[in-house]
């Protein structure tokens, strides 16, 4: 791999052992996949920071970089941890609170911004054409498809190494020649009162190329967020081209095939309906909710009274509990469990439920795989109604 003089100095250890080690990781991975050079990044987003997911090995990996004097050389944010940082949630377990706090201390010590969210684009919106090194597949596909930024789906270690060096390897989504939509995917016409989660899971399972998504009825940005996250969970997608949304010049289109997603294709992804007597977890917030989505939920539950057959859990960015205290308190007073800076996929649940009803294909995908839970994918309003 060709390196600049500065990059060679970083690799040789002239900027300290943490930078040298981080550089070694990036160069090794880059060489393994044939990257010709490195690329400077503007923002690193480090995933793989939840103790519940990374365990002792991951904690030691992060601690070692901290102990070697690692320090962010670029703007760096971090993904959710495995505890509720607001302290309000009764559903998210605190079993790993001490271990998570150690991880958080090392990350903050390296100068990473403790945002604990999977929607880092609301902290710092990417600019079209800029290079990023982001972990968290749902954020990556959103950054590439909605903002026209350029990032691969980095693993946690590479994103951390990019934070400490300011570079990642130049390959994949960083090269315009790989940002070409080759399959046009036609979304069902009538998605009223349906979740886009099953559509995303179907695309993830069935389409390997970069898709161009064709909608007859324009979805909301929140629907697109769910769709993209679900695609990226079930498949290896990092980009979907959405005409009129994806910034021009950030992609090319060379359509070789056209497919139609049929409503009947989606049934198997919708899962089962809750049975009478089931103790239901109604979950919204994967990816984390934006303020406007939180407002929508507030309006929905405001019309319903208190949940009778289970719990509603919403997951939000870390700082929302402080930024919008009245909204959060009102939701809690209406029987909603609010967890900040975490989610049920990257944590342990403190309570048992018979079934999870969610609008998120990504949450459904992982909650059934990791926690072995029965899942039901429904529209946002049906999710909320499922506990009344
Ligand atoms: Fe975010 Fe957890 Fe979903 S990290 S994307 S809410 S699985």
Tab-separated table of C-alpha atoms and ligand atoms in Angstrom:
chain	number	residue	atom	x	y	z
A	1	UNK	CA	0.000	0.000	0.000
A	2	UNK	CA	1.287	3.448	-0.847
A	3	UNK	CA	1.630	5.710	2.216
A	4	UNK	CA	2.454	9.380	2.505
A	5	UNK	CA	5.457	10.429	4.586
A	6	UNK	CA	3.152	11.484	7.392
A	7	UNK	CA	1.327	8.141	7.316
A	8	UNK	CA	4.641	6.273	7.411
A	9	UNK	CA	5.655	8.302	10.440
A	10	UNK	CA	2.351	7.445	12.133
A	11	UNK	CA	2.985	3.773	11.404
A	12	UNK	CA	6.576	3.907	12.675
A	13	UNK	CA	5.415	5.148	16.060
A	14	UNK	CA	6.576	8.754	15.834
A	15	UNK	CA	3.166	9.841	17.159
A	16	UNK	CA	3.056	7.268	19.951
A	17	UNK	CA	2.279	3.568	20.313
A	18	UNK	CA	-1.543	3.868	20.135
A	19	UNK	CA	-1.384	5.630	16.763
A	20	UNK	CA	1.187	3.115	15.481
A	21	UNK	CA	-0.968	0.155	16.537
A	22	UNK	CA	-4.109	1.740	15.048
A	23	UNK	CA	-2.260	2.468	11.816
A	24	UNK	CA	-1.001	-1.110	11.654
A	25	UNK	CA	-4.591	-2.432	11.910
A	26	UNK	CA	-5.854	-0.173	9.129
A	27	UNK	CA	-2.929	-0.849	6.806
A	28	UNK	CA	-3.150	-4.632	7.352
A	29	UNK	CA	-6.893	-4.738	6.628
A	30	UNK	CA	-6.481	-2.378	3.684
A	31	UNK	CA	-3.695	-4.485	2.184
A	32	UNK	CA	-5.716	-7.661	2.690
A	33	UNK	CA	-8.524	-6.274	0.534
A	34	UNK	CA	-6.207	-4.655	-2.023
A	35	UNK	CA	-6.716	-0.983	-1.112
A	36	UNK	CA	-4.087	1.108	-2.943
A	37	UNK	CA	-3.867	3.856	-0.321
A	38	UNK	CA	-5.501	5.432	2.726
A	39	UNK	CA	-8.074	8.208	2.794
A	40	UNK	CA	-8.460	10.984	5.349
A	41	UNK	CA	-11.781	10.902	7.242
A	42	UNK	CA	-13.736	13.787	8.745
A	43	UNK	CA	-15.725	11.839	11.319
A	44	UNK	CA	-15.312	8.421	12.934
A	45	UNK	CA	-18.269	6.706	14.595
A	46	UNK	CA	-17.199	3.854	16.822
A	47	UNK	CA	-19.551	0.896	17.206
A	48	UNK	CA	-18.854	-2.210	19.275
A	49	UNK	CA	-18.809	-0.325	22.575
A	50	UNK	CA	-21.549	-2.216	24.435
A	51	UNK	CA	-20.126	-4.577	27.063
A	52	UNK	CA	-23.109	-6.854	26.521
A	53	UNK	CA	-21.897	-7.395	22.933
A	54	UNK	CA	-18.101	-7.145	23.145
A	55	UNK	CA	-17.480	-8.687	26.594
A	56	UNK	CA	-14.127	-8.794	28.334
A	57	UNK	CA	-12.082	-9.126	25.151
A	58	UNK	CA	-13.595	-5.957	23.679
A	59	UNK	CA	-13.181	-4.063	26.931
A	60	UNK	CA	-9.474	-4.964	27.007
A	61	UNK	CA	-9.034	-3.914	23.377
A	62	UNK	CA	-10.430	-0.453	24.164
A	63	UNK	CA	-8.538	-0.190	27.471
A	64	UNK	CA	-5.235	-1.020	25.745
A	65	UNK	CA	-5.600	1.869	23.298
A	66	UNK	CA	-6.498	4.201	26.146
A	67	UNK	CA	-3.528	2.975	28.200
A	68	UNK	CA	-1.186	3.509	25.235
A	69	UNK	CA	-2.234	7.170	25.181
A	70	UNK	CA	-4.722	6.987	22.277
A	71	UNK	CA	-6.433	10.268	21.492
A	72	UNK	CA	-8.976	11.130	18.761
A	73	UNK	CA	-7.403	12.915	15.807
A	74	UNK	CA	-10.813	13.533	14.182
A	75	UNK	CA	-14.354	14.242	15.368
A	76	UNK	CA	-15.457	10.930	16.890
A	77	UNK	CA	-18.815	9.773	18.239
A	78	UNK	CA	-19.816	6.474	19.828
A	79	UNK	CA	-22.654	4.004	19.454
A	80	UNK	CA	-25.038	2.967	22.271
A	81	UNK	CA	-23.806	1.190	25.369
A	82	UNK	CA	-25.666	-1.515	27.292
A	83	UNK	CA	-27.160	0.627	30.077
A	84	UNK	CA	-29.886	3.234	30.167
A	85	UNK	CA	-28.014	6.470	30.844
A	86	UNK	CA	-31.175	8.317	31.912
A	87	UNK	CA	-31.717	5.964	34.834
A	88	UNK	CA	-35.471	5.774	34.117
A	89	UNK	CA	-35.788	2.427	32.347
A	90	UNK	CA	-37.130	-0.582	34.235
A	91	UNK	CA	-36.735	-2.828	31.169
A	92	UNK	CA	-33.046	-2.419	30.312
A	93	UNK	CA	-30.948	-4.371	32.796
A	94	UNK	CA	-28.108	-2.764	34.760
A	95	UNK	CA	-26.257	-6.044	35.132
A	96	UNK	CA	-23.171	-4.765	33.270
A	97	UNK	CA	-23.311	-1.185	34.572
A	98	UNK	CA	-19.804	-1.267	36.078
A	99	UNK	CA	-18.164	-2.855	33.051
A	100	UNK	CA	-19.923	-0.404	30.730
A	101	UNK	CA	-18.822	2.488	32.878
A	102	UNK	CA	-15.181	1.333	32.486
A	103	UNK	CA	-15.569	1.249	28.701
A	104	UNK	CA	-17.211	4.681	28.700
A	105	UNK	CA	-14.383	6.098	30.805
A	106	UNK	CA	-11.731	4.855	28.339
A	107	UNK	CA	-13.663	6.129	25.321
A	108	UNK	CA	-14.225	9.567	26.857
A	109	UNK	CA	-10.569	9.577	27.951
A	110	UNK	CA	-9.582	9.224	24.301
A	111	UNK	CA	-11.667	12.285	23.442
A	112	UNK	CA	-14.581	10.457	21.809
A	113	UNK	CA	-17.900	12.304	22.169
A	114	UNK	CA	-20.140	10.254	24.483
A	115	UNK	CA	-23.304	10.576	22.397
A	116	UNK	CA	-24.213	6.872	22.769
A	117	UNK	CA	-26.444	6.842	19.739
A	118	UNK	CA	-26.817	5.042	16.440
A	119	UNK	CA	-28.028	8.237	14.728
A	120	UNK	CA	-24.760	10.220	14.870
A	121	UNK	CA	-25.894	12.166	11.790
A	122	UNK	CA	-28.119	14.268	14.063
A	123	UNK	CA	-25.047	15.382	15.994
A	124	UNK	CA	-22.967	16.176	12.973
A	125	UNK	CA	-24.696	15.892	9.622
A	126	UNK	CA	-22.272	14.538	7.007
A	127	UNK	CA	-21.555	16.605	3.925
A	128	UNK	CA	-22.024	15.062	0.489
A	129	UNK	CA	-18.757	13.633	-0.795
A	130	UNK	CA	-16.892	13.654	2.496
A	131	UNK	CA	-15.159	10.510	3.734
A	132	UNK	CA	-16.164	8.954	7.048
A	133	UNK	CA	-15.191	5.858	9.019
A	134	UNK	CA	-18.404	4.740	10.642
A	135	UNK	CA	-19.304	1.552	12.384
A	136	UNK	CA	-23.052	0.825	12.869
A	137	UNK	CA	-24.585	-0.444	9.648
A	138	UNK	CA	-27.830	1.548	9.997
A	139	UNK	CA	-25.907	4.817	10.309
A	140	UNK	CA	-23.567	3.919	7.445
A	141	UNK	CA	-26.355	3.250	4.964
A	142	UNK	CA	-28.138	6.446	6.081
A	143	UNK	CA	-24.959	8.530	5.664
A	144	UNK	CA	-24.281	7.169	2.168
A	145	UNK	CA	-27.877	7.129	0.906
A	146	UNK	CA	-29.366	10.275	2.469
A	147	UNK	CA	-26.330	12.554	2.850
A	148	UNK	CA	-24.177	11.295	-0.036
A	149	UNK	CA	-21.230	10.778	2.320
A	150	UNK	CA	-18.659	8.029	1.698
A	151	UNK	CA	-18.179	5.353	4.316
A	152	UNK	CA	-17.813	1.611	4.429
A	153	UNK	CA	-19.442	-0.502	7.102
A	154	UNK	CA	-16.443	-0.427	9.397
A	155	UNK	CA	-16.081	-2.894	12.219
A	156	UNK	CA	-15.670	-1.415	15.711
A	157	UNK	CA	-11.842	-1.897	15.780
A	158	UNK	CA	-11.316	-0.203	12.393
A	159	UNK	CA	-13.581	2.716	13.315
A	160	UNK	CA	-11.620	3.128	16.555
A	161	UNK	CA	-8.322	2.933	14.676
A	162	UNK	CA	-9.613	5.547	12.205
A	163	UNK	CA	-10.552	7.819	15.120
A	164	UNK	CA	-6.990	7.637	16.466
A	165	UNK	CA	-5.239	8.132	13.111
A	166	UNK	CA	-7.697	10.167	11.029
A	167	UNK	CA	-7.439	7.645	8.178
A	168	UNK	CA	-9.078	4.533	6.822
A	169	UNK	CA	-8.302	2.374	3.784
A	170	UNK	CA	-9.475	3.617	0.389
A	171	UNK	CA	-11.814	0.957	-0.978
A	172	UNK	CA	-15.507	0.054	-1.260
A	173	UNK	CA	-17.869	2.982	-0.729
A	174	UNK	CA	-14.963	5.480	-0.797
A	175	UNK	CA	-14.581	4.810	-4.528
A	176	UNK	CA	-17.250	6.284	-6.755
A	177	UNK	CA	-16.931	3.339	-9.128
A	178	UNK	CA	-18.524	1.126	-6.431
A	179	UNK	CA	-21.495	3.429	-5.878
A	180	UNK	CA	-23.478	2.261	-8.875
A	181	UNK	CA	-27.128	1.174	-8.616
A	182	UNK	CA	-27.668	-1.876	-10.818
A	183	UNK	CA	-31.064	-3.200	-9.688
A	184	UNK	CA	-34.251	-1.186	-9.577
A	185	UNK	CA	-36.416	-2.340	-6.689
A	186	UNK	CA	-40.068	-1.324	-6.923
A	187	UNK	CA	-41.690	-0.944	-3.524
A	188	UNK	CA	-45.376	-1.948	-3.088
A	189	UNK	CA	-47.786	0.885	-3.856
A	190	UNK	CA	-49.846	0.700	-0.721
A	191	UNK	CA	-47.693	0.897	2.387
A	192	UNK	CA	-50.348	2.740	4.390
A	193	UNK	CA	-50.373	1.563	7.985
A	194	UNK	CA	-47.514	-0.859	7.329
A	195	UNK	CA	-43.949	-0.976	8.533
A	196	UNK	CA	-41.154	-0.616	5.993
A	197	UNK	CA	-39.170	-3.098	8.101
A	198	UNK	CA	-40.307	-6.193	6.146
A	199	UNK	CA	-39.482	-4.448	2.844
A	200	UNK	CA	-35.954	-3.763	4.088
A	201	UNK	CA	-35.507	-7.326	5.329
A	202	UNK	CA	-36.693	-8.675	1.965
A	203	UNK	CA	-34.224	-6.474	0.071
A	204	UNK	CA	-31.427	-7.457	2.461
A	205	UNK	CA	-32.176	-11.130	1.846
A	206	UNK	CA	-32.728	-11.010	-1.904
A	207	UNK	CA	-30.710	-8.189	-3.480
A	208	UNK	CA	-26.925	-8.257	-3.449
A	209	UNK	CA	-26.164	-5.214	-5.631
A	210	UNK	CA	-26.648	-1.522	-4.787
A	211	UNK	CA	-30.397	-1.024	-5.317
A	212	UNK	CA	-32.258	1.940	-6.705
A	213	UNK	CA	-35.480	2.183	-4.696
A	214	UNK	CA	-38.553	3.272	-6.627
A	215	UNK	CA	-41.569	4.391	-4.545
A	216	UNK	CA	-44.956	5.248	-6.023
A	217	UNK	CA	-46.014	6.835	-2.733
A	218	UNK	CA	-43.236	8.861	-1.134
A	219	UNK	CA	-42.332	7.525	2.328
A	220	UNK	CA	-41.441	9.757	5.258
A	221	UNK	CA	-37.804	10.131	6.265
A	222	UNK	CA	-38.623	8.018	9.341
A	223	UNK	CA	-39.922	5.214	7.111
A	224	UNK	CA	-36.774	5.404	4.998
A	225	UNK	CA	-34.663	5.204	8.161
A	226	UNK	CA	-36.442	1.989	9.170
A	227	UNK	CA	-36.189	0.556	5.659
A	228	UNK	CA	-32.464	1.253	5.271
A	229	UNK	CA	-31.601	-0.082	8.743
A	230	UNK	CA	-33.551	-3.279	8.048
A	231	UNK	CA	-31.820	-3.764	4.672
A	232	UNK	CA	-28.419	-3.311	6.252
A	233	UNK	CA	-29.271	-5.765	9.053
A	234	UNK	CA	-30.420	-8.610	6.807
A	235	UNK	CA	-27.898	-7.946	4.021
A	236	UNK	CA	-24.521	-6.330	3.547
A	237	UNK	CA	-25.860	-3.140	2.008
A	238	UNK	CA	-24.127	0.187	2.633
A	239	UNK	CA	-25.952	2.264	0.015
A	240	UNK	CA	-29.373	2.511	-1.605
A	241	UNK	CA	-30.067	5.116	-4.246
A	242	UNK	CA	-33.361	6.947	-3.737
A	243	UNK	CA	-34.120	9.292	-6.627
A	244	UNK	CA	-34.819	12.801	-5.387
A	245	UNK	CA	-33.263	12.053	-1.996
A	246	UNK	CA	-29.740	10.694	-2.532
A	247	UNK	CA	-27.543	13.661	-3.474
A	248	UNK	CA	-26.650	13.850	-7.157
A	249	UNK	CA	-22.996	13.142	-7.955
A	250	UNK	CA	-22.707	10.690	-5.066
A	251	UNK	CA	-23.770	7.706	-7.194
A	252	UNK	CA	-24.287	6.430	-10.731
A	253	UNK	CA	-27.114	4.353	-12.186
A	254	UNK	CA	-26.643	1.462	-14.622
A	255	UNK	CA	-29.794	-0.608	-14.251
A	256	UNK	CA	-29.425	-4.225	-15.375
A	257	UNK	CA	-32.472	-5.717	-13.683
A	258	UNK	CA	-35.842	-4.691	-12.246
A	259	UNK	CA	-37.701	-6.420	-9.416
A	260	UNK	CA	-41.052	-5.827	-7.770
A	261	UNK	CA	-41.515	-6.478	-4.074
A	262	UNK	CA	-44.918	-8.134	-3.724
A	263	UNK	CA	-47.036	-7.789	-0.620
A	264	UNK	CA	-47.053	-11.588	-0.380
A	265	UNK	CA	-43.206	-11.517	-0.173
A	266	UNK	CA	-43.465	-9.563	3.046
A	267	UNK	CA	-45.724	-11.869	5.052
A	268	UNK	CA	-42.960	-14.116	6.359
A	269	UNK	CA	-41.087	-11.063	7.675
A	270	UNK	CA	-44.117	-9.648	9.464
A	271	UNK	CA	-44.019	-12.472	12.024
A	272	UNK	CA	-46.895	-13.520	14.193
A	273	UNK	CA	-49.611	-11.458	15.855
A	274	UNK	CA	-49.585	-11.418	19.670
A	275	UNK	CA	-51.905	-14.079	21.102
A	276	UNK	CA	-54.557	-13.143	23.692
A	277	UNK	CA	-52.909	-13.131	27.098
A	278	UNK	CA	-49.392	-12.524	25.724
A	279	UNK	CA	-47.260	-10.148	27.769
A	280	UNK	CA	-46.196	-7.746	25.021
A	281	UNK	CA	-43.141	-5.515	24.663
A	282	UNK	CA	-44.046	-2.758	22.196
A	283	UNK	CA	-40.692	-1.423	21.072
A	284	UNK	CA	-39.969	1.708	19.031
A	285	UNK	CA	-36.575	3.357	18.582
A	286	UNK	CA	-34.373	1.167	16.405
A	287	UNK	CA	-32.544	3.137	15.070
A	288	UNK	CA	-32.836	5.656	17.913
A	289	UNK	CA	-35.754	8.068	17.670
A	290	UNK	CA	-35.340	11.570	16.442
A	291	UNK	CA	-37.140	14.290	18.419
A	292	UNK	CA	-39.994	14.453	15.865
A	293	UNK	CA	-40.579	10.720	16.092
A	294	UNK	CA	-40.670	10.992	19.870
A	295	UNK	CA	-43.310	13.703	19.515
A	296	UNK	CA	-45.389	11.392	17.300
A	297	UNK	CA	-45.285	8.676	19.943
A	298	UNK	CA	-46.228	11.166	22.619
A	299	UNK	CA	-49.316	12.095	20.597
A	300	UNK	CA	-50.227	8.457	20.005
A	301	UNK	CA	-49.969	7.389	23.643
A	302	UNK	CA	-51.676	10.603	24.756
A	303	UNK	CA	-54.846	9.327	23.055
A	304	UNK	CA	-54.655	5.851	24.580
A	305	UNK	CA	-54.388	5.966	28.391
A	306	UNK	CA	-52.121	3.516	30.220
A	307	UNK	CA	-50.899	0.262	28.633
A	308	UNK	CA	-52.834	-2.792	29.863
A	309	UNK	CA	-51.209	-5.876	28.340
A	310	UNK	CA	-47.511	-5.090	28.401
A	311	UNK	CA	-45.011	-2.276	28.169
A	312	UNK	CA	-44.002	0.311	25.596
A	313	UNK	CA	-40.237	0.832	25.357
A	314	UNK	CA	-38.743	3.731	23.419
A	315	UNK	CA	-34.998	4.174	22.916
A	316	UNK	CA	-33.523	7.599	22.327
A	317	UNK	CA	-30.129	9.303	22.038
A	318	UNK	CA	-28.257	9.781	25.298
A	319	UNK	CA	-28.769	13.513	25.653
A	320	UNK	CA	-32.518	13.622	24.922
A	321	UNK	CA	-33.333	12.857	28.564
A	322	UNK	CA	-31.643	16.161	29.460
A	323	UNK	CA	-32.595	18.154	26.361
A	324	UNK	CA	-36.309	17.301	26.435
A	325	UNK	CA	-37.015	16.526	30.109
A	326	UNK	CA	-40.703	17.516	29.991
A	327	UNK	CA	-41.433	15.330	26.987
A	328	UNK	CA	-39.603	12.391	28.548
A	329	UNK	CA	-41.371	12.853	31.902
A	330	UNK	CA	-44.761	13.054	30.190
A	331	UNK	CA	-44.087	9.807	28.337
A	332	UNK	CA	-43.020	8.114	31.565
A	333	UNK	CA	-46.171	9.384	33.332
A	334	UNK	CA	-48.194	7.779	30.523
A	335	UNK	CA	-46.619	4.404	31.218
A	336	UNK	CA	-43.876	4.472	28.572
A	337	UNK	CA	-40.464	3.049	29.494
A	338	UNK	CA	-37.782	5.411	28.184
A	339	UNK	CA	-34.181	4.251	27.754
A	340	UNK	CA	-31.463	6.685	26.640
A	341	UNK	CA	-28.178	5.798	24.966
A	342	UNK	CA	-28.944	2.111	24.619
A	343	UNK	CA	-31.386	-0.376	23.066
A	344	UNK	CA	-32.590	-3.918	23.769
A	345	UNK	CA	-30.351	-5.382	21.037
A	346	UNK	CA	-27.100	-4.197	22.635
A	347	UNK	CA	-28.186	-4.786	26.237
A	348	UNK	CA	-29.888	-7.362	28.445
A	349	UNK	CA	-33.568	-7.166	29.331
A	350	UNK	CA	-34.488	-7.003	33.004
A	351	UNK	CA	-37.994	-8.368	32.345
A	352	UNK	CA	-39.492	-11.244	30.412
A	353	UNK	CA	-41.963	-10.798	27.579
A	354	UNK	CA	-43.817	-13.310	25.406
A	355	UNK	CA	-43.477	-11.298	22.230
A	356	UNK	CA	-41.939	-8.072	20.920
A	357	UNK	CA	-44.063	-5.944	18.600
A	358	UNK	CA	-41.921	-3.419	16.759
A	359	UNK	CA	-41.835	-1.320	13.599
A	360	UNK	CA	-38.120	-2.004	13.125
A	361	UNK	CA	-36.954	-4.813	10.858
A	362	UNK	CA	-33.480	-4.478	12.354
A	363	UNK	CA	-34.768	-4.888	15.922
A	364	UNK	CA	-36.946	-7.841	14.871
A	365	UNK	CA	-33.976	-9.453	13.083
A	366	UNK	CA	-31.628	-9.242	16.070
A	367	UNK	CA	-34.113	-9.693	18.921
A	368	UNK	CA	-35.195	-13.027	17.479
A	369	UNK	CA	-31.583	-14.061	16.746
A	370	UNK	CA	-29.853	-12.834	19.911
A	371	UNK	CA	-32.591	-12.945	22.542
A	372	UNK	CA	-34.644	-15.743	20.966
A	373	UNK	CA	-37.810	-13.637	21.256
A	374	UNK	CA	-40.943	-14.010	19.147
A	375	UNK	CA	-41.370	-10.874	17.074
A	376	UNK	CA	-44.127	-9.117	15.198
A	377	UNK	CA	-43.400	-6.328	12.688
A	378	UNK	CA	-46.147	-3.711	12.500
A	379	UNK	CA	-46.679	-0.033	11.713
A	380	UNK	CA	-45.849	2.514	14.407
A	381	UNK	CA	-49.491	3.043	15.410
A	382	UNK	CA	-50.136	-0.721	15.545
A	383	UNK	CA	-47.053	-1.186	17.708
A	384	UNK	CA	-48.393	1.325	20.200
A	385	UNK	CA	-51.923	-0.120	20.085
A	386	UNK	CA	-50.629	-3.653	20.718
A	387	UNK	CA	-50.372	-3.033	24.478
A	388	UNK	CA	-53.861	-1.554	24.938
B	1	LIG	FE1	-29.478	1.423	17.192
B	1	LIG	FE2	-29.733	-0.668	18.734
B	1	LIG	FE3	-31.078	-0.524	16.510
B	1	LIG	S1	-27.871	0.401	18.313
B	1	LIG	S2	-29.823	0.647	15.134
B	1	LIG	S3	-31.310	0.846	18.279
B	1	LIG	S4	-30.007	-2.310	17.239
